[in-house]
Amino acid sequence: RAAASAPPLYDVVVSGGGMVGSAMAAVLGHDIHFHDKKIALLEAGPRKDYDHMPDSYSNRVSSISPGSATLLSSCGAWDHVCSLRLKAFRRMQVWDACSEAMIVFEKDDLDDMGYIVENDVIMSALTKQLDAVADRVEVFYRSKAVGYSWPLPSHSCDTSPWVQIELADGRRLQTKLLIGADGHNSVVRKEAEIKNIEHQYDQSAVVATLHLSEATDNNVAWQRFLPTGPIALLPLSDTASSLVWSTSHDHASELLAMDEESFVDSINSAFWSNINHSDFIDTAGAMFRSAISLLKPSGTAVRQLPPSVAKVDPESRAMFPLGMGHATEYVQHRVALIGDAAHRVHPLAGQGVNLGFGDIACLAHHLSAAAFNGSDLGSLKHLLKFETERQRHNVSLIAATDVLKRLYSTTLAPLVLLRTWGLQATNALPPVKVRI
Amino acid sequence: QLLLFRFTVKRPFSTSHSSVDSKEMKKFQLLAHKWWDEEGEYAALHSMNDIRVPFIRDTLLSMSSNYHLGNPLSGIKILDVGCGGGLLCEPLGRLGASVTGIDPVEDNIRTADRHKSSDPVLAKRIQYKCSSLEEIVEESVETFDVIVASEVVEHVADLETFIKCCSQVLKPEGSLFITTINKTQLSYVLGIVVAEKIMGIVPEGTHEWEKFVPPEELEHLLESNGFSVKMVTGMLYNPLSGSWSWMESTSLNYAVHAVKSGAQAQAHATDTPPETDIQQRSATAGTAG
């Protein structure tokens, strides 16, 4: 009866075609239990041409954990990433500007700790893998969703049991499950009236592509906590690194406005200067360090020196505001949130996109099992399992990141001492380091 | 013509020579609209899908050699006897099977039809009919690959007739899946007193302990009516978590998988079904002397 005028019905619609949304669609599209299902991916922007990667590096990069690499492998995207470009790093050195305290992360078995990959490279790989399953996954470009209507959990015969989606151009879709991957200002989350705990940091991140003074193995990720915020240098190649400098909005604007030479000087000074050290802290730190080396000789690692920067890629400087957010619910009947729509973190831990990929791995696992059981994909029963697992994992990490951010935003001696000793102690304790 | 019309109208209550118990039907009629409320009166049946669907699916997959990606039960014709609101028909349909669901209560069929209608894939794969098992036997001889009778045999009036009918509509080597409740002291205490009267897991009056079926009796009836029992396993409901699990003991709920024997004289009758009877009769006539 209603078939003629009813909008097309999909099994899953993913709203948001960024890295997380595209990966969600690609992973489901490659799942054997979704072989005959219909999936749609809605992206507000146009389809980008990723076939020709420019020689210069993009200034938006992500630190990809081995777990995320495994997820991207599962849908065949990691091979494409490897054939384009990425930089593996073996070591991460994190230290304080106000003291000598330092922590080094390193895997004993010479495996890669993580990979620095340009976001465009990931998108290129995912787009290729989406094309490969075009019979199952329909990608709608230039298709912004402007309205959603939700079904009641137990419907009557005159209302549809599916989620209704209205696009900006008036087209309509129906779906059994809507996945919101539309970023920290998620429309899906707002329309579903899911409360979001959010906080704007008074910080912006400045990103840029930098060229090093001299070629080096460059397989270490560097991060120094300055009183104004952490500055990180992420390796892109033997001669280039990506900058992520979180600092006050004013300082960020200054950094963007200054000439290239001054910008480079600021970066080098941030990494090398000891201006924030106080004798008191230095002495206290040194005492603690000798105490540790008595108890645990291997507990103090060799301090490597970060590379110095020679120049910055013109046009590569940019800034964006930082904030923290966490949705109180990740799921509702026929709706699930993943990625930044569910949680937003400070870049200091390099975890942002990895949390999103972790969400995908968990949700895809539960949806795959549900499909193999013939279940209704939008059923809260398995969606709640996804929510419980991910909230348990994410909340502690987001809270810890937030605490670290606040702890490191000060020069007050007691707090510096606390974090100095804390960092040194953590560096000396293998079990804690492994957890991180 | 008027006479003909009157006789073909489906009557909601079947009477003689039937496995349908009219008292039982009345009970279910009252709750027909509650089938699809996952938290409602039928919550335990909804969560039973978590074990009975994989049970059916995996058993059938292990018996067949081809696997259709995404539709593991593709090409399989299933009859769900006593389908109620279609709780089990829908997952089986989603897995690719062609499902016929029958139930003697008109309201149940109406609810089931309405629920499947919004999903075009299910609407095509599932057919519902308000009918008892006996009423479809004549037109469905050896039609189905699989029969599922889940939480049904404890409600039928005549179990042996029921099993005989199952055998008639099942293809040789076809599978019969039954889930039901054992008749033990434990099942009285937990299944009736606790489940119905105390915790309200099952609507009060749903079950009558007298009609519960011990697995030994079921096995005996199956084996003596052309079935070979392949598996009997116990099931346990946890009211706190609202979930089912398998257990060794069959003292409460249990599931059975039986296969209709394929050997016998039926082996001759592969080409022309109408002549089967004649061939069988002449074969037996030849050997009788």
Short mmCIF file of N, CA, C and O in Angstrom, two decimals, chain B residues 186-268:
data_model
loop_
_atom_site.label_atom_id
_atom_site.label_comp_id
_atom_site.label_asym_id
_atom_site.label_seq_id
_atom_site.Cartn_x
_atom_site.Cartn_y
_atom_site.Cartn_z
N LEU B 186 10.26 -29.55 40.04
CA LEU B 186 10.97 -28.30 39.86
C LEU B 186 10.24 -27.38 38.89
O LEU B 186 10.11 -26.18 39.13
N SER B 187 9.73 -27.96 37.80
CA SER B 187 9.06 -27.10 36.82
C SER B 187 7.75 -26.59 37.37
O SER B 187 7.26 -25.54 36.97
N TYR B 188 7.16 -27.33 38.32
CA TYR B 188 5.94 -26.81 38.94
C TYR B 188 6.29 -25.61 39.82
O TYR B 188 5.69 -24.54 39.73
N VAL B 189 7.31 -25.79 40.65
CA VAL B 189 7.69 -24.72 41.56
C VAL B 189 8.19 -23.49 40.79
O VAL B 189 7.72 -22.38 40.98
N LEU B 190 9.14 -23.70 39.92
CA LEU B 190 9.72 -22.57 39.22
C LEU B 190 8.89 -22.10 38.04
O LEU B 190 8.71 -20.92 37.81
N GLY B 191 8.37 -23.07 37.28
CA GLY B 191 7.68 -22.70 36.05
C GLY B 191 6.29 -22.13 36.29
O GLY B 191 5.82 -21.27 35.56
N ILE B 192 5.60 -22.60 37.31
CA ILE B 192 4.23 -22.13 37.53
C ILE B 192 4.19 -21.18 38.73
O ILE B 192 3.84 -20.01 38.60
N VAL B 193 4.58 -21.69 39.89
CA VAL B 193 4.46 -20.87 41.10
C VAL B 193 5.30 -19.59 40.99
O VAL B 193 4.81 -18.49 41.13
N VAL B 194 6.59 -19.75 40.73
CA VAL B 194 7.47 -18.58 40.70
C VAL B 194 7.23 -17.75 39.43
O VAL B 194 6.98 -16.56 39.50
N ALA B 195 7.31 -18.40 38.29
CA ALA B 195 7.24 -17.66 37.03
C ALA B 195 5.91 -16.96 36.84
O ALA B 195 5.86 -15.83 36.36
N GLU B 196 4.81 -17.64 37.19
CA GLU B 196 3.50 -17.03 36.93
C GLU B 196 2.99 -16.25 38.13
O GLU B 196 2.65 -15.08 38.03
N LYS B 197 2.96 -16.95 39.29
CA LYS B 197 2.27 -16.32 40.41
C LYS B 197 3.12 -15.30 41.17
O LYS B 197 2.62 -14.31 41.65
N ILE B 198 4.41 -15.56 41.26
CA ILE B 198 5.23 -14.68 42.08
C ILE B 198 5.92 -13.59 41.26
O ILE B 198 5.76 -12.41 41.53
N MET B 199 6.70 -13.99 40.27
CA MET B 199 7.50 -12.99 39.57
C MET B 199 6.82 -12.41 38.32
O MET B 199 7.30 -11.43 37.78
N GLY B 200 5.78 -13.05 37.87
CA GLY B 200 5.10 -12.51 36.69
C GLY B 200 5.94 -12.53 35.43
O GLY B 200 5.79 -11.68 34.56
N ILE B 201 6.83 -13.53 35.34
CA ILE B 201 7.64 -13.64 34.13
C ILE B 201 6.76 -14.09 32.98
O ILE B 201 6.95 -13.72 31.83
N VAL B 202 5.77 -14.92 33.30
CA VAL B 202 4.83 -15.43 32.31
C VAL B 202 3.43 -15.04 32.80
O VAL B 202 3.17 -15.13 34.00
N PRO B 203 2.54 -14.59 31.92
CA PRO B 203 1.21 -14.20 32.38
C PRO B 203 0.52 -15.36 33.10
O PRO B 203 0.62 -16.52 32.67
N GLU B 204 -0.17 -15.05 34.21
CA GLU B 204 -0.74 -16.11 35.01
C GLU B 204 -1.77 -16.93 34.23
O GLU B 204 -2.59 -16.38 33.51
N GLY B 205 -1.68 -18.22 34.41
CA GLY B 205 -2.62 -19.10 33.71
C GLY B 205 -2.14 -19.54 32.34
O GLY B 205 -2.80 -20.33 31.68
N THR B 206 -1.00 -19.04 31.92
CA THR B 206 -0.48 -19.43 30.60
C THR B 206 -0.27 -20.93 30.53
O THR B 206 -0.62 -21.58 29.55
N HIS B 207 0.34 -21.47 31.57
CA HIS B 207 0.69 -22.90 31.52
C HIS B 207 -0.12 -23.73 32.50
O HIS B 207 -0.52 -23.26 33.56
N GLU B 208 -0.32 -24.99 32.11
CA GLU B 208 -0.93 -25.95 33.02
C GLU B 208 0.07 -27.07 33.22
O GLU B 208 0.44 -27.73 32.25
N TRP B 209 0.49 -27.28 34.44
CA TRP B 209 1.52 -28.26 34.71
C TRP B 209 1.17 -29.64 34.16
O TRP B 209 2.04 -30.39 33.71
N GLU B 210 -0.12 -29.97 34.18
CA GLU B 210 -0.57 -31.28 33.70
C GLU B 210 -0.18 -31.51 32.24
O GLU B 210 0.00 -32.64 31.81
N LYS B 211 -0.07 -30.43 31.48
CA LYS B 211 0.20 -30.59 30.06
C LYS B 211 1.68 -30.49 29.70
O LYS B 211 2.05 -30.62 28.55
N PHE B 212 2.52 -30.25 30.73
CA PHE B 212 3.96 -30.24 30.46
C PHE B 212 4.38 -31.63 29.96
O PHE B 212 3.78 -32.64 30.35
N VAL B 213 5.41 -31.64 29.15
CA VAL B 213 5.81 -32.90 28.51
C VAL B 213 7.23 -33.29 28.93
O VAL B 213 8.18 -32.56 28.67
N PRO B 214 7.38 -34.45 29.58
CA PRO B 214 8.74 -34.90 29.90
C PRO B 214 9.48 -35.28 28.63
O PRO B 214 8.87 -35.84 27.70
N PRO B 215 10.78 -35.02 28.57
CA PRO B 215 11.53 -35.31 27.34
C PRO B 215 11.48 -36.78 26.94
O PRO B 215 11.49 -37.09 25.75
N GLU B 216 11.39 -37.68 27.93
CA GLU B 216 11.36 -39.10 27.59
C GLU B 216 10.10 -39.41 26.79
O GLU B 216 10.12 -40.17 25.80
N GLU B 217 8.98 -38.82 27.23
CA GLU B 217 7.72 -39.06 26.53
C GLU B 217 7.78 -38.48 25.12
O GLU B 217 7.35 -39.11 24.15
N LEU B 218 8.34 -37.28 25.01
CA LEU B 218 8.43 -36.64 23.70
C LEU B 218 9.32 -37.45 22.77
O LEU B 218 8.98 -37.71 21.61
N GLU B 219 10.45 -37.89 23.32
CA GLU B 219 11.37 -38.69 22.51
C GLU B 219 10.69 -39.96 22.02
O GLU B 219 10.81 -40.35 20.85
N HIS B 220 9.96 -40.61 22.93
CA HIS B 220 9.29 -41.85 22.57
C HIS B 220 8.27 -41.63 21.45
O HIS B 220 8.22 -42.37 20.47
N LEU B 221 7.48 -40.56 21.59
CA LEU B 221 6.48 -40.26 20.57
C LEU B 221 7.14 -39.95 19.23
O LEU B 221 6.65 -40.34 18.17
N LEU B 222 8.26 -39.25 19.30
CA LEU B 222 8.94 -38.90 18.06
C LEU B 222 9.50 -40.14 17.37
O LEU B 222 9.30 -40.38 16.18
N GLU B 223 10.19 -40.96 18.16
CA GLU B 223 10.84 -42.14 17.58
C GLU B 223 9.81 -43.12 17.01
O GLU B 223 10.06 -43.77 16.00
N SER B 224 8.65 -43.17 17.64
CA SER B 224 7.66 -44.13 17.12
C SER B 224 6.81 -43.56 16.00
O SER B 224 5.87 -44.19 15.53
N ASN B 225 7.11 -42.33 15.59
CA ASN B 225 6.38 -41.74 14.48
C ASN B 225 7.29 -41.29 13.36
O ASN B 225 7.04 -40.30 12.68
N GLY B 226 8.38 -42.02 13.19
CA GLY B 226 9.24 -41.79 12.04
C GLY B 226 10.32 -40.75 12.22
O GLY B 226 10.90 -40.27 11.25
N PHE B 227 10.58 -40.35 13.45
CA PHE B 227 11.63 -39.37 13.68
C PHE B 227 12.82 -40.00 14.38
O PHE B 227 12.68 -40.96 15.13
N SER B 228 13.98 -39.41 14.16
CA SER B 228 15.17 -39.84 14.87
C SER B 228 15.64 -38.64 15.68
O SER B 228 15.93 -37.58 15.14
N VAL B 229 15.65 -38.81 17.01
CA VAL B 229 16.00 -37.68 17.88
C VAL B 229 17.51 -37.49 17.89
O VAL B 229 18.25 -38.40 18.24
N LYS B 230 17.95 -36.29 17.48
CA LYS B 230 19.39 -36.04 17.37
C LYS B 230 19.96 -35.34 18.60
O LYS B 230 21.12 -35.50 18.92
N MET B 231 19.16 -34.50 19.21
CA MET B 231 19.71 -33.74 20.33
C MET B 231 18.62 -33.31 21.30
O MET B 231 17.54 -32.88 20.88
N VAL B 232 18.93 -33.43 22.59
CA VAL B 232 18.04 -32.93 23.63
C VAL B 232 18.90 -32.13 24.60
O VAL B 232 19.88 -32.65 25.13
N THR B 233 18.59 -30.84 24.79
CA THR B 233 19.39 -30.05 25.75
C THR B 233 18.49 -29.22 26.63
O THR B 233 17.45 -28.75 26.19
N GLY B 234 18.95 -28.98 27.84
CA GLY B 234 18.19 -28.18 28.78
C GLY B 234 18.41 -26.69 28.56
O GLY B 234 19.42 -26.26 28.02
N MET B 235 17.41 -25.89 28.96
CA MET B 235 17.51 -24.43 28.85
C MET B 235 17.19 -23.83 30.21
O MET B 235 16.35 -24.35 30.95
N LEU B 236 17.83 -22.71 30.51
CA LEU B 236 17.62 -22.08 31.80
C LEU B 236 17.37 -20.59 31.63
O LEU B 236 18.10 -19.91 30.91
N TYR B 237 16.34 -20.09 32.31
CA TYR B 237 16.05 -18.66 32.24
C TYR B 237 16.52 -17.99 33.52
O TYR B 237 16.21 -18.44 34.62
N ASN B 238 17.28 -16.92 33.39
CA ASN B 238 17.73 -16.16 34.54
C ASN B 238 16.86 -14.91 34.65
O ASN B 238 17.01 -13.98 33.85
N PRO B 239 15.94 -14.87 35.62
CA PRO B 239 15.00 -13.75 35.68
C PRO B 239 15.67 -12.41 36.02
O PRO B 239 15.14 -11.36 35.71
N LEU B 240 16.86 -12.47 36.66
CA LEU B 240 17.52 -11.21 37.01
C LEU B 240 18.10 -10.53 35.78
O LEU B 240 17.96 -9.33 35.60
N SER B 241 18.76 -11.33 34.93
CA SER B 241 19.35 -10.72 33.74
C SER B 241 18.38 -10.76 32.57
O SER B 241 18.60 -10.12 31.55
N GLY B 242 17.29 -11.54 32.72
CA GLY B 242 16.32 -11.65 31.63
C GLY B 242 16.86 -12.41 30.45
O GLY B 242 16.43 -12.21 29.32
N SER B 243 17.84 -13.29 30.69
CA SER B 243 18.44 -14.00 29.56
C SER B 243 18.41 -15.51 29.75
O SER B 243 18.35 -16.03 30.86
N TRP B 244 18.46 -16.20 28.62
CA TRP B 244 18.44 -17.66 28.59
C TRP B 244 19.84 -18.20 28.36
O TRP B 244 20.68 -17.56 27.72
N SER B 245 20.06 -19.42 28.86
CA SER B 245 21.31 -20.10 28.55
C SER B 245 21.04 -21.59 28.45
O SER B 245 20.00 -22.08 28.90
N TRP B 246 22.00 -22.31 27.86
CA TRP B 246 21.86 -23.76 27.77
C TRP B 246 22.34 -24.38 29.06
O TRP B 246 23.24 -23.86 29.71
N MET B 247 21.73 -25.51 29.44
CA MET B 247 22.27 -26.28 30.55
C MET B 247 22.03 -27.76 30.31
O MET B 247 21.16 -28.14 29.52
N GLU B 248 22.80 -28.59 30.99
CA GLU B 248 22.69 -30.02 30.74
C GLU B 248 21.36 -30.58 31.21
O GLU B 248 20.73 -31.38 30.52
N SER B 249 20.92 -30.14 32.37
CA SER B 249 19.72 -30.74 32.94
C SER B 249 18.47 -30.29 32.19
O SER B 249 18.29 -29.12 31.87
N THR B 250 17.58 -31.26 31.93
CA THR B 250 16.34 -30.93 31.22
C THR B 250 15.16 -30.85 32.19
O THR B 250 14.01 -31.01 31.80
N SER B 251 15.47 -30.60 33.46
CA SER B 251 14.38 -30.64 34.44
C SER B 251 13.44 -29.45 34.34
O SER B 251 12.37 -29.45 34.93
N LEU B 252 13.84 -28.40 33.64
CA LEU B 252 12.92 -27.25 33.48
C LEU B 252 12.52 -27.12 32.01
O LEU B 252 11.67 -27.83 31.53
N ASN B 253 13.18 -26.22 31.30
CA ASN B 253 12.91 -26.06 29.88
C ASN B 253 13.93 -26.89 29.09
O ASN B 253 15.04 -27.11 29.56
N TYR B 254 13.51 -27.33 27.92
CA TYR B 254 14.48 -28.05 27.09
C TYR B 254 14.14 -27.92 25.62
O TYR B 254 13.03 -27.51 25.26
N ALA B 255 15.14 -28.22 24.80
CA ALA B 255 14.99 -28.13 23.35
C ALA B 255 15.33 -29.47 22.73
O ALA B 255 16.19 -30.20 23.24
N VAL B 256 14.63 -29.80 21.64
CA VAL B 256 14.85 -31.08 20.95
C VAL B 256 15.06 -30.83 19.47
O VAL B 256 14.37 -30.01 18.87
N HIS B 257 16.01 -31.54 18.90
CA HIS B 257 16.14 -31.53 17.45
C HIS B 257 15.94 -32.96 16.96
O HIS B 257 16.65 -33.87 17.40
N ALA B 258 14.98 -33.15 16.08
CA ALA B 258 14.73 -34.48 15.53
C ALA B 258 14.69 -34.41 14.02
O ALA B 258 14.35 -33.38 13.45
N VAL B 259 15.04 -35.52 13.38
CA VAL B 259 15.06 -35.55 11.92
C VAL B 259 14.12 -36.63 11.43
O VAL B 259 14.12 -37.75 11.94
N LYS B 260 13.32 -36.30 10.45
CA LYS B 260 12.39 -37.29 9.90
C LYS B 260 13.18 -38.27 9.05
O LYS B 260 13.98 -37.88 8.19
N SER B 261 12.91 -39.54 9.28
CA SER B 261 13.67 -40.56 8.54
C SER B 261 13.44 -40.42 7.06
O SER B 261 12.33 -40.20 6.60
N GLY B 262 14.50 -40.55 6.31
CA GLY B 262 14.38 -40.41 4.86
C GLY B 262 14.33 -41.73 4.15
O GLY B 262 13.80 -41.85 3.06
N ALA B 263 14.84 -42.79 4.78
CA ALA B 263 14.86 -44.12 4.14
C ALA B 263 13.43 -44.61 3.96
O ALA B 263 12.54 -43.82 3.85
N GLN B 264 13.14 -45.86 3.96
CA GLN B 264 11.82 -46.46 3.74
C GLN B 264 11.43 -46.40 2.27
O GLN B 264 12.18 -45.95 1.44
N ALA B 265 10.20 -46.77 2.01
CA ALA B 265 9.72 -46.84 0.62
C ALA B 265 9.62 -45.45 0.00
O ALA B 265 9.54 -45.30 -1.19
N GLN B 266 9.63 -44.45 0.83
CA GLN B 266 9.54 -43.11 0.29
C GLN B 266 10.70 -42.80 -0.63
O GLN B 266 10.65 -41.89 -1.43
N ALA B 267 11.76 -43.55 -0.51
CA ALA B 267 12.94 -43.30 -1.35
C ALA B 267 12.60 -43.44 -2.83
O ALA B 267 13.17 -42.79 -3.68
N HIS B 268 11.62 -44.28 -3.18
CA HIS B 268 11.22 -44.46 -4.58
C HIS B 268 10.53 -43.23 -5.13
O HIS B 268 10.60 -42.93 -6.30
#
